[in-house]
Amino acid sequence: MSGTVLNGTVAANVTDAVVAAVIDTKPKCGSGENNNPEDYDLPLHIAAVFMVFAFSIGGCGFPVVAKRVTWMKIPPKIFFFCKHFGTGVLIATAFVHLLPTAFYSLSDPCLPDLFIKNYPPMPGVIMMAALFALFVIELYLKGKTGGHSHGGPTGQGLAAQGAPHGVGGIGVAISAPVNYAPQRPPRSAQWDSNGFPVDHKDPFQNNAFEVDEYDEESRPGSYGGVDQAEMPPWFQAFFARYVRQREELKSAIASVAQTATAVAMPAPPPPVVYRETTDEPQMDAATFKKMSMNITLLEGGILFHSIFVGMTISITNDGFLILLIAILFHQFFEGLGLGSRIAAIPYPKRAIRPWVLVCAFGLTCPIGQVIGLLTRGVYDPASAFALIMVGVFNAISSGLLIYAATVDLLAEDFLSEEAQDQMTKWMKIRAFCFVLMGAAGMSVVGAFA
């Protein structure tokens, strides 16, 4: 009986050890399967490269071409729609496409314990670091330019910029000189029994003083046609002091007016009125440089993601057509959002930079497809290297896009003073509906790609 118990105990211990060993054993990274040359439709995958290029360059290039080619005469409402629809697309790209992919890739059980057991929130930390890095860059650029502008919430350029606060670095604005001269006594030749004019009024009870030149009757020596010799003695002393103080105040006011003219204080800006126009806005070089840097960072976050999208298309065999259709919509919508922001920057007419930005987006995903085609027999998306690389770069891209789309685009388009000046309540409602449309459309695409 004891032998039976002993054997059962040993068997139980062995079973527990085997189970623990199985639990502790990590699965091996890699799918272990490569594309079968016989099943892989190479011509269709090659054709997909040109299809993705056409949709990418078409979506990104349309707003830029329509804005810079005047004979096309695209209605301003189209730019308004593209601008806010694109904002929703970029927000959904960050939250629906990039961030979930980063967590999925870096949570694979085959990866090191650093990602699985020691610190599973690693993708969120990477995303947060990218977001803070972009914030620091924005903070530096804002300190250099002293303002922020991103093309206006209507997609039609910048609003009128306010006059700077202060002159010469002093935060005090000089307004029109205020007249503090005392009001001259009423002109009356009739005096009461106490020696006051009949319609006398204390000149220091009224602050609406006037400053003008003396007329013939108010010159020293006469008042209202009455000689000073006929005035009471107390009034003669008062009037002499009044004339002296008036001259001193006139000199002080003239000095202030001359100083304000010397510093060339700009005139206050006219009230901003929204007009549907496609004229290029005017801005200073520092603000233009800041806007150009912002769009470069925004596109950089998108391009990281596009490379891996292209590689995924080329190495996919099962369900390729569904994935391809989803990616075509993905690239077109994403390009539309990016292109509308590029078009809002007032590059010179012969500038090549906007076309470089458009071509960079249009070519990045096809380049990823070509890389996938060339390495389809070697590259394994389930390998540890591929999982870490895709996860890290998607986390970085999501941080950049979340900050840029919510702070630089959404908040500036709806909450800034510029938006309050240029957009009516009905325009804000329409704009936000377009944002929701873009986010919803990209979220539907996320179910397939």
CSV table of C-alpha atoms in Angstrom, one decimal:
chain,number,residue,atom,x,y,z
A,1,MET,CA,0.0,0.0,0.0
A,2,SER,CA,2.8,2.3,0.9
A,3,GLY,CA,4.6,1.5,-2.3
A,4,THR,CA,1.5,2.5,-4.3
A,5,VAL,CA,1.3,5.8,-2.5
A,6,LEU,CA,5.0,6.4,-3.0
A,7,ASN,CA,4.7,5.7,-6.7
A,8,GLY,CA,1.6,8.0,-7.0
A,9,THR,CA,3.5,10.8,-5.3
A,10,VAL,CA,6.5,10.4,-7.6
A,11,ALA,CA,4.2,10.3,-10.6
A,12,ALA,CA,2.5,13.5,-9.5
A,13,ASN,CA,5.8,15.3,-8.9
A,14,VAL,CA,7.0,14.3,-12.4
A,15,THR,CA,3.7,15.5,-13.9
A,16,ASP,CA,4.0,18.8,-12.1
A,17,ALA,CA,7.5,19.2,-13.3
A,18,VAL,CA,6.6,18.5,-16.9
A,19,VAL,CA,3.7,21.0,-16.8
A,20,ALA,CA,5.9,23.7,-15.2
A,21,ALA,CA,8.6,23.0,-17.9
A,22,VAL,CA,6.0,23.3,-20.6
A,23,ILE,CA,4.6,26.5,-19.1
A,24,ASP,CA,8.0,28.1,-18.7
A,25,THR,CA,9.1,27.2,-22.2
A,26,LYS,CA,8.8,30.1,-24.6
A,27,PRO,CA,7.3,29.5,-28.0
A,28,LYS,CA,9.8,29.9,-30.8
A,29,CYS,CA,9.5,33.1,-32.8
A,30,GLY,CA,8.9,32.8,-36.5
A,31,SER,CA,6.2,31.3,-38.5
A,32,GLY,CA,8.5,28.6,-40.0
A,33,GLU,CA,6.7,29.0,-43.3
A,34,ASN,CA,7.7,30.9,-46.4
A,35,ASN,CA,5.7,31.8,-49.4
A,36,ASN,CA,5.3,28.9,-51.7
A,37,PRO,CA,6.5,30.0,-55.1
A,38,GLU,CA,3.7,28.0,-56.7
A,39,ASP,CA,1.0,29.7,-54.7
A,40,TYR,CA,2.4,33.2,-54.7
A,41,ASP,CA,0.8,35.4,-57.4
A,42,LEU,CA,3.9,37.5,-58.4
A,43,PRO,CA,2.2,39.4,-61.3
A,44,LEU,CA,-0.6,40.5,-59.0
A,45,HIS,CA,1.7,41.6,-56.3
A,46,ILE,CA,3.8,43.6,-58.8
A,47,ALA,CA,0.6,45.3,-60.1
A,48,ALA,CA,-0.3,46.1,-56.5
A,49,VAL,CA,2.9,48.2,-56.3
A,50,PHE,CA,1.6,50.6,-59.1
A,51,MET,CA,-2.0,50.6,-57.7
A,52,VAL,CA,-0.8,51.6,-54.2
A,53,PHE,CA,1.4,54.3,-55.8
A,54,ALA,CA,-1.5,55.7,-57.8
A,55,PHE,CA,-3.8,55.9,-54.8
A,56,SER,CA,-1.1,57.3,-52.5
A,57,ILE,CA,0.1,60.0,-54.9
A,58,GLY,CA,-3.5,60.8,-55.9
A,59,GLY,CA,-4.8,61.3,-52.4
A,60,CYS,CA,-1.8,63.4,-51.2
A,61,GLY,CA,-1.3,65.3,-54.5
A,62,PHE,CA,-4.9,66.4,-55.1
A,63,PRO,CA,-5.1,69.1,-52.5
A,64,VAL,CA,-1.6,70.5,-53.4
A,65,VAL,CA,-2.3,70.5,-57.1
A,66,ALA,CA,-5.8,72.0,-56.6
A,67,LYS,CA,-4.3,74.8,-54.4
A,68,ARG,CA,-1.4,75.7,-56.6
A,69,VAL,CA,-2.9,75.2,-60.1
A,70,THR,CA,-5.2,78.2,-60.3
A,71,TRP,CA,-7.0,77.2,-63.5
A,72,MET,CA,-8.6,74.2,-61.8
A,73,LYS,CA,-10.7,76.6,-59.8
A,74,ILE,CA,-11.5,74.1,-57.0
A,75,PRO,CA,-14.2,75.6,-54.7
A,76,PRO,CA,-12.9,76.6,-51.3
A,77,LYS,CA,-15.5,74.3,-49.7
A,78,ILE,CA,-13.5,71.4,-51.1
A,79,PHE,CA,-10.4,72.5,-49.2
A,80,PHE,CA,-12.5,73.0,-46.1
A,81,PHE,CA,-13.7,69.4,-46.3
A,82,CYS,CA,-10.3,67.9,-47.1
A,83,LYS,CA,-8.7,69.7,-44.2
A,84,HIS,CA,-11.0,68.5,-41.5
A,85,PHE,CA,-11.7,65.1,-43.0
A,86,GLY,CA,-8.0,64.6,-43.1
A,87,THR,CA,-7.7,65.5,-39.5
A,88,GLY,CA,-10.1,62.7,-38.6
A,89,VAL,CA,-8.2,60.3,-40.8
A,90,LEU,CA,-4.9,61.1,-39.1
A,91,ILE,CA,-6.4,60.7,-35.6
A,92,ALA,CA,-7.9,57.3,-36.5
A,93,THR,CA,-4.6,56.2,-38.1
A,94,ALA,CA,-2.8,56.8,-34.8
A,95,PHE,CA,-5.4,55.2,-32.5
A,96,VAL,CA,-6.8,52.4,-34.7
A,97,HIS,CA,-3.8,51.4,-36.9
A,98,LEU,CA,-0.5,52.3,-35.2
A,99,LEU,CA,-1.1,51.9,-31.5
A,100,PRO,CA,-2.8,48.5,-31.5
A,101,THR,CA,-0.2,47.2,-33.9
A,102,ALA,CA,2.6,48.3,-31.6
A,103,PHE,CA,1.0,46.5,-28.6
A,104,TYR,CA,0.2,43.4,-30.6
A,105,SER,CA,3.8,43.1,-32.0
A,106,LEU,CA,5.6,43.8,-28.7
A,107,SER,CA,3.3,41.4,-26.7
A,108,ASP,CA,4.1,38.3,-28.6
A,109,PRO,CA,4.9,35.5,-26.2
A,110,CYS,CA,8.1,34.6,-28.0
A,111,LEU,CA,9.8,37.9,-27.3
A,112,PRO,CA,12.2,38.5,-24.3
A,113,ASP,CA,10.7,38.8,-20.8
A,114,LEU,CA,11.4,42.6,-20.9
A,115,PHE,CA,8.4,43.0,-23.2
A,116,ILE,CA,6.2,40.2,-21.8
A,117,LYS,CA,6.7,39.9,-18.1
A,118,ASN,CA,9.0,42.6,-16.8
A,119,TYR,CA,7.4,45.6,-18.5
A,120,PRO,CA,4.4,44.9,-20.8
A,121,PRO,CA,3.5,48.6,-21.1
A,122,MET,CA,6.7,49.2,-23.1
A,123,PRO,CA,4.8,50.3,-26.3
A,124,GLY,CA,3.0,53.0,-24.3
A,125,VAL,CA,6.3,54.3,-22.9
A,126,ILE,CA,7.8,54.5,-26.4
A,127,MET,CA,4.8,56.3,-27.7
A,128,MET,CA,4.9,58.7,-24.8
A,129,ALA,CA,8.6,59.4,-25.3
A,130,ALA,CA,7.9,60.2,-29.0
A,131,LEU,CA,5.1,62.5,-28.0
A,132,PHE,CA,7.2,64.4,-25.4
A,133,ALA,CA,10.1,64.7,-28.0
A,134,LEU,CA,7.7,66.3,-30.5
A,135,PHE,CA,6.5,68.6,-27.7
A,136,VAL,CA,10.0,69.7,-26.8
A,137,ILE,CA,10.6,70.5,-30.5
A,138,GLU,CA,7.4,72.5,-30.7
A,139,LEU,CA,8.3,74.3,-27.5
A,140,TYR,CA,11.7,75.3,-28.9
A,141,LEU,CA,10.2,76.5,-32.2
A,142,LYS,CA,7.5,78.4,-30.5
A,143,GLY,CA,10.1,80.2,-28.4
A,144,LYS,CA,12.0,81.1,-31.5
A,145,THR,CA,8.9,82.4,-33.5
A,146,GLY,CA,6.8,83.8,-30.7
A,147,GLY,CA,3.6,82.4,-32.1
A,148,HIS,CA,1.8,79.6,-33.7
A,149,SER,CA,0.0,79.2,-37.0
A,150,HIS,CA,-0.8,76.2,-39.2
A,151,GLY,CA,-2.6,77.6,-42.2
A,152,GLY,CA,-5.9,78.6,-40.6
A,153,PRO,CA,-8.9,76.5,-39.5
A,154,THR,CA,-10.8,77.1,-42.8
A,155,GLY,CA,-8.0,75.8,-45.0
A,156,GLN,CA,-7.8,79.2,-46.7
A,157,GLY,CA,-4.6,80.6,-45.2
A,158,LEU,CA,-3.8,82.6,-42.2
A,159,ALA,CA,-5.9,85.1,-40.3
A,160,ALA,CA,-4.7,88.6,-39.7
A,161,GLN,CA,-2.1,88.4,-37.1
A,162,GLY,CA,-2.5,90.7,-34.1
A,163,ALA,CA,-0.1,93.5,-33.3
A,164,PRO,CA,2.8,92.6,-31.0
A,165,HIS,CA,2.3,93.4,-27.3
A,166,GLY,CA,4.7,96.1,-26.4
A,167,VAL,CA,7.6,97.8,-28.0
A,168,GLY,CA,11.2,96.9,-27.8
A,169,GLY,CA,10.5,93.9,-25.7
A,170,ILE,CA,8.5,95.7,-23.1
A,171,GLY,CA,5.0,94.2,-22.5
A,172,VAL,CA,3.2,97.5,-22.4
A,173,ALA,CA,1.3,98.7,-25.4
A,174,ILE,CA,1.2,102.5,-26.1
A,175,SER,CA,-2.2,103.7,-26.9
A,176,ALA,CA,-3.4,107.0,-28.2
A,177,PRO,CA,-2.5,109.8,-25.8
A,178,VAL,CA,-5.1,110.6,-23.2
A,179,ASN,CA,-6.0,114.3,-22.7
A,180,TYR,CA,-5.8,115.3,-19.0
A,181,ALA,CA,-6.1,119.1,-19.4
A,182,PRO,CA,-8.7,120.7,-17.1
A,183,GLN,CA,-11.8,121.9,-18.7
A,184,ARG,CA,-11.8,125.7,-19.0
A,185,PRO,CA,-14.4,127.6,-17.0
A,186,PRO,CA,-17.7,128.4,-18.6
A,187,ARG,CA,-17.8,131.5,-20.6
A,188,SER,CA,-20.1,133.8,-18.8
A,189,ALA,CA,-19.9,137.5,-18.1
A,190,GLN,CA,-22.5,137.4,-15.3
A,191,TRP,CA,-21.4,136.8,-11.7
A,192,ASP,CA,-23.5,135.9,-8.6
A,193,SER,CA,-23.3,137.6,-5.2
A,194,ASN,CA,-20.5,135.2,-4.1
A,195,GLY,CA,-18.3,136.1,-7.0
A,196,PHE,CA,-18.9,132.9,-9.1
A,197,PRO,CA,-20.2,132.9,-12.6
A,198,VAL,CA,-23.9,132.3,-12.8
A,199,ASP,CA,-23.5,128.9,-14.7
A,200,HIS,CA,-20.4,128.0,-12.7
A,201,LYS,CA,-19.4,124.3,-12.6
A,202,ASP,CA,-16.4,122.9,-10.9
A,203,PRO,CA,-13.9,122.1,-13.7
A,204,PHE,CA,-12.4,119.2,-11.8
A,205,GLN,CA,-15.6,117.2,-11.5
A,206,ASN,CA,-15.7,116.3,-15.2
A,207,ASN,CA,-13.0,114.1,-16.6
A,208,ALA,CA,-14.1,114.6,-20.2
A,209,PHE,CA,-11.5,117.4,-20.6
A,210,GLU,CA,-10.9,118.9,-24.0
A,211,VAL,CA,-7.7,120.2,-25.4
A,212,ASP,CA,-7.8,122.7,-28.2
A,213,GLU,CA,-6.3,126.0,-29.1
A,214,TYR,CA,-7.3,129.2,-27.3
A,215,ASP,CA,-9.7,131.3,-29.2
A,216,GLU,CA,-9.8,135.0,-29.1
A,217,GLU,CA,-12.0,135.2,-26.0
A,218,SER,CA,-10.0,132.7,-23.9
A,219,ARG,CA,-6.6,134.4,-24.3
A,220,PRO,CA,-4.9,135.6,-21.1
A,221,GLY,CA,-6.3,139.0,-20.3
A,222,SER,CA,-9.9,138.3,-21.2
A,223,TYR,CA,-12.5,135.7,-20.5
A,224,GLY,CA,-15.9,135.5,-22.2
A,225,GLY,CA,-15.5,139.1,-23.4
A,226,VAL,CA,-14.8,140.3,-19.8
A,227,ASP,CA,-11.4,141.7,-18.9
A,228,GLN,CA,-9.4,140.1,-16.1
A,229,ALA,CA,-9.6,143.5,-14.2
A,230,GLU,CA,-13.4,143.0,-13.9
A,231,MET,CA,-13.0,139.4,-12.5
A,232,PRO,CA,-12.8,138.6,-8.8
A,233,PRO,CA,-9.3,138.4,-7.5
A,234,TRP,CA,-9.5,134.8,-6.5
A,235,PHE,CA,-10.6,133.9,-10.1
A,236,GLN,CA,-7.7,135.8,-11.6
A,237,ALA,CA,-5.3,133.6,-9.5
A,238,PHE,CA,-7.2,130.5,-10.4
A,239,PHE,CA,-7.2,131.3,-14.1
A,240,ALA,CA,-3.5,132.0,-14.2
A,241,ARG,CA,-2.7,128.7,-12.5
A,242,TYR,CA,-5.1,126.9,-14.9
A,243,VAL,CA,-3.3,128.4,-18.0
A,244,ARG,CA,0.1,127.4,-16.7
A,245,GLN,CA,-1.0,123.8,-16.0
A,246,ARG,CA,-2.7,123.6,-19.3
A,247,GLU,CA,0.5,124.5,-21.1
A,248,GLU,CA,2.5,121.9,-19.1
A,249,LEU,CA,0.0,119.2,-20.0
A,250,LYS,CA,0.0,120.1,-23.7
A,251,SER,CA,3.8,119.8,-23.7
A,252,ALA,CA,3.7,116.4,-22.0
A,253,ILE,CA,1.0,115.1,-24.4
A,254,ALA,CA,3.0,116.3,-27.4
A,255,SER,CA,6.1,114.5,-26.0
A,256,VAL,CA,4.2,111.2,-25.6
A,257,ALA,CA,2.7,111.5,-29.1
A,258,GLN,CA,6.2,112.2,-30.5
A,259,THR,CA,7.6,109.1,-28.7
A,260,ALA,CA,4.8,106.9,-30.0
A,261,THR,CA,5.4,108.1,-33.6
A,262,ALA,CA,9.2,107.5,-33.2
A,263,VAL,CA,8.7,103.8,-32.2
A,264,ALA,CA,6.4,103.3,-35.2
A,265,MET,CA,3.7,101.4,-33.3
A,266,PRO,CA,1.7,99.4,-35.9
A,267,ALA,CA,-1.9,100.1,-36.3
A,268,PRO,CA,-4.4,97.7,-34.7
A,269,PRO,CA,-5.4,94.9,-37.1
A,270,PRO,CA,-8.7,95.1,-38.8
A,271,PRO,CA,-11.4,92.7,-37.7
A,272,VAL,CA,-11.0,89.3,-39.3
A,273,VAL,CA,-13.7,88.4,-41.7
A,274,TYR,CA,-13.9,84.9,-43.3
A,275,ARG,CA,-13.7,85.1,-47.1
A,276,GLU,CA,-13.6,82.1,-49.4
A,277,THR,CA,-10.4,82.8,-51.2
A,278,THR,CA,-7.4,80.8,-52.3
A,279,ASP,CA,-4.9,83.6,-52.0
A,280,GLU,CA,-1.6,82.7,-50.4
A,281,PRO,CA,-1.3,84.1,-46.9
A,282,GLN,CA,1.6,86.3,-45.8
A,283,MET,CA,3.7,85.5,-42.7
A,284,ASP,CA,7.1,86.1,-41.3
A,285,ALA,CA,10.1,83.8,-42.0
A,286,ALA,CA,10.2,82.3,-38.5
A,287,THR,CA,6.5,81.3,-38.6
A,288,PHE,CA,6.9,79.8,-42.0
A,289,LYS,CA,9.9,77.8,-40.9
A,290,LYS,CA,8.0,76.5,-37.9
A,291,MET,CA,5.1,75.4,-40.1
A,292,SER,CA,7.5,73.7,-42.5
A,293,MET,CA,9.1,71.8,-39.6
A,294,ASN,CA,5.7,70.7,-38.3
A,295,ILE,CA,4.6,69.2,-41.6
A,296,THR,CA,7.9,67.4,-41.9
A,297,LEU,CA,7.5,65.8,-38.4
A,298,LEU,CA,3.9,64.9,-39.2
A,299,GLU,CA,4.9,63.2,-42.5
A,300,GLY,CA,7.9,61.5,-40.8
A,301,GLY,CA,5.5,59.7,-38.4
A,302,ILE,CA,3.4,58.6,-41.4
A,303,LEU,CA,6.3,57.4,-43.5
A,304,PHE,CA,7.6,55.0,-40.7
A,305,HIS,CA,4.3,53.3,-40.8
A,306,SER,CA,4.0,53.2,-44.6
A,307,ILE,CA,7.2,51.2,-45.1
A,308,PHE,CA,5.9,48.3,-42.9
A,309,VAL,CA,2.4,48.5,-44.6
A,310,GLY,CA,4.1,48.0,-48.0
A,311,MET,CA,6.1,45.0,-46.7
A,312,THR,CA,3.0,43.4,-45.2
A,313,ILE,CA,1.2,43.7,-48.6
A,314,SER,CA,4.0,41.9,-50.5
A,315,ILE,CA,4.5,39.0,-48.1
A,316,THR,CA,0.8,38.3,-47.7
A,317,ASN,CA,-0.6,35.5,-49.8
A,318,ASP,CA,-3.9,34.4,-48.2
A,319,GLY,CA,-6.5,37.1,-48.2
A,320,PHE,CA,-4.4,39.3,-50.4
A,321,LEU,CA,-7.2,40.9,-52.4
A,322,ILE,CA,-9.1,42.0,-49.3
A,323,LEU,CA,-6.0,43.4,-47.7
A,324,LEU,CA,-5.0,45.2,-51.0
A,325,ILE,CA,-8.4,47.0,-51.2
A,326,ALA,CA,-8.2,48.0,-47.6
A,327,ILE,CA,-4.7,49.4,-48.1
A,328,LEU,CA,-5.8,51.3,-51.2
A,329,PHE,CA,-8.4,53.2,-49.2
A,330,HIS,CA,-6.0,53.5,-46.3
A,331,GLN,CA,-3.4,55.2,-48.4
A,332,PHE,CA,-5.8,57.5,-50.2
A,333,PHE,CA,-7.5,58.7,-47.0
A,334,GLU,CA,-4.2,59.2,-45.3
A,335,GLY,CA,-2.7,61.0,-48.3
A,336,LEU,CA,-5.7,63.3,-48.4
A,337,GLY,CA,-5.2,64.3,-44.8
A,338,LEU,CA,-1.5,64.9,-45.3
A,339,GLY,CA,-1.9,66.7,-48.6
A,340,SER,CA,-4.5,69.1,-47.2
A,341,ARG,CA,-2.0,70.2,-44.6
A,342,ILE,CA,0.8,70.6,-47.1
A,343,ALA,CA,-1.4,72.7,-49.3
A,344,ALA,CA,-2.2,75.0,-46.3
A,345,ILE,CA,1.5,76.1,-46.1
A,346,PRO,CA,2.2,79.1,-48.3
A,347,TYR,CA,5.3,77.9,-50.2
A,348,PRO,CA,6.5,80.1,-53.0
A,349,LYS,CA,4.9,79.3,-56.4
A,350,ARG,CA,8.1,77.8,-57.7
A,351,ALA,CA,9.0,75.9,-54.5
A,352,ILE,CA,9.9,72.3,-54.9
A,353,ARG,CA,9.4,71.3,-51.3
A,354,PRO,CA,5.6,70.6,-51.4
A,355,TRP,CA,6.1,68.3,-54.4
A,356,VAL,CA,8.9,66.5,-52.6
A,357,LEU,CA,6.6,65.9,-49.6
A,358,VAL,CA,3.9,64.6,-51.9
A,359,CYS,CA,6.2,62.3,-53.7
A,360,ALA,CA,7.8,61.0,-50.5
A,361,PHE,CA,4.4,59.9,-49.2
A,362,GLY,CA,3.5,58.4,-52.6
A,363,LEU,CA,6.7,56.4,-52.9
A,364,THR,CA,7.2,55.2,-49.4
A,365,CYS,CA,4.6,52.4,-49.3
A,366,PRO,CA,5.5,51.2,-52.8
A,367,ILE,CA,9.2,51.1,-51.7
A,368,GLY,CA,8.1,48.9,-48.8
A,369,GLN,CA,6.3,46.7,-51.2
A,370,VAL,CA,9.4,46.3,-53.4
A,371,ILE,CA,11.4,45.4,-50.3
A,372,GLY,CA,8.8,42.8,-49.4
A,373,LEU,CA,8.9,41.3,-52.9
A,374,LEU,CA,12.7,41.0,-52.8
A,375,THR,CA,12.8,39.5,-49.4
A,376,ARG,CA,9.6,37.4,-49.4
A,377,GLY,CA,11.5,34.2,-49.2
A,378,VAL,CA,13.7,35.4,-46.3
A,379,TYR,CA,11.7,38.0,-44.3
A,380,ASP,CA,9.5,36.5,-41.6
A,381,PRO,CA,7.1,39.0,-40.0
A,382,ALA,CA,6.7,36.6,-37.0
A,383,SER,CA,10.5,36.7,-36.2
A,384,ALA,CA,11.7,38.4,-33.1
A,385,PHE,CA,13.6,41.0,-35.1
A,386,ALA,CA,10.5,41.8,-37.2
A,387,LEU,CA,8.2,42.0,-34.3
A,388,ILE,CA,10.4,44.3,-32.3
A,389,MET,CA,11.1,46.5,-35.3
A,390,VAL,CA,7.5,46.9,-36.3
A,391,GLY,CA,6.3,47.4,-32.7
A,392,VAL,CA,8.9,50.1,-31.9
A,393,PHE,CA,8.4,52.1,-35.1
A,394,ASN,CA,4.7,51.9,-34.9
A,395,ALA,CA,4.8,53.1,-31.3
A,396,ILE,CA,7.0,56.0,-32.3
A,397,SER,CA,4.7,56.9,-35.2
A,398,SER,CA,1.6,56.7,-33.0
A,399,GLY,CA,3.1,59.2,-30.5
A,400,LEU,CA,4.0,61.6,-33.2
A,401,LEU,CA,0.6,61.4,-34.9
A,402,ILE,CA,-1.4,61.6,-31.7
A,403,TYR,CA,0.4,64.8,-30.7
A,404,ALA,CA,0.3,66.4,-34.1
A,405,ALA,CA,-3.3,65.4,-34.9
A,406,THR,CA,-4.8,66.4,-31.6
A,407,VAL,CA,-2.7,69.4,-30.6
A,408,ASP,CA,-1.5,71.0,-33.8
A,409,LEU,CA,-4.6,70.1,-35.9
A,410,LEU,CA,-7.7,69.4,-33.9
A,411,ALA,CA,-7.2,71.9,-31.0
A,412,GLU,CA,-5.8,74.7,-33.2
A,413,ASP,CA,-8.6,74.3,-35.7
A,414,PHE,CA,-11.4,74.5,-33.2
A,415,LEU,CA,-10.1,76.1,-29.9
A,416,SER,CA,-7.6,78.7,-31.0
A,417,GLU,CA,-8.4,82.4,-31.1
A,418,GLU,CA,-7.8,82.3,-34.8
A,419,ALA,CA,-10.6,79.7,-35.1
A,420,GLN,CA,-12.9,81.9,-32.9
A,421,ASP,CA,-12.4,84.8,-35.3
A,422,GLN,CA,-12.7,83.0,-38.6
A,423,MET,CA,-15.3,80.3,-38.0
A,424,THR,CA,-19.0,80.7,-37.2
A,425,LYS,CA,-20.9,78.2,-35.1
A,426,TRP,CA,-22.3,76.5,-38.1
A,427,MET,CA,-18.9,76.2,-39.7
A,428,LYS,CA,-17.5,74.6,-36.6
A,429,ILE,CA,-20.4,72.1,-36.6
A,430,ARG,CA,-19.7,71.2,-40.2
A,431,ALA,CA,-16.0,70.9,-39.7
A,432,PHE,CA,-16.4,68.6,-36.7
A,433,CYS,CA,-18.8,66.4,-38.7
A,434,PHE,CA,-16.1,66.1,-41.4
A,435,VAL,CA,-13.6,65.1,-38.7
A,436,LEU,CA,-15.9,62.4,-37.5
A,437,MET,CA,-16.4,61.2,-41.0
A,438,GLY,CA,-12.7,60.9,-41.6
A,439,ALA,CA,-12.2,59.0,-38.3
A,440,ALA,CA,-15.1,56.7,-39.0
A,441,GLY,CA,-13.9,55.9,-42.5
A,442,MET,CA,-10.4,55.1,-41.3
A,443,SER,CA,-11.7,53.0,-38.4
A,444,VAL,CA,-13.7,50.9,-40.9
A,445,VAL,CA,-10.6,50.3,-43.0
A,446,GLY,CA,-8.8,49.3,-39.8
A,447,ALA,CA,-11.0,46.2,-39.6
A,448,PHE,CA,-9.4,44.8,-42.8
A,449,ALA,CA,-5.9,46.3,-42.7
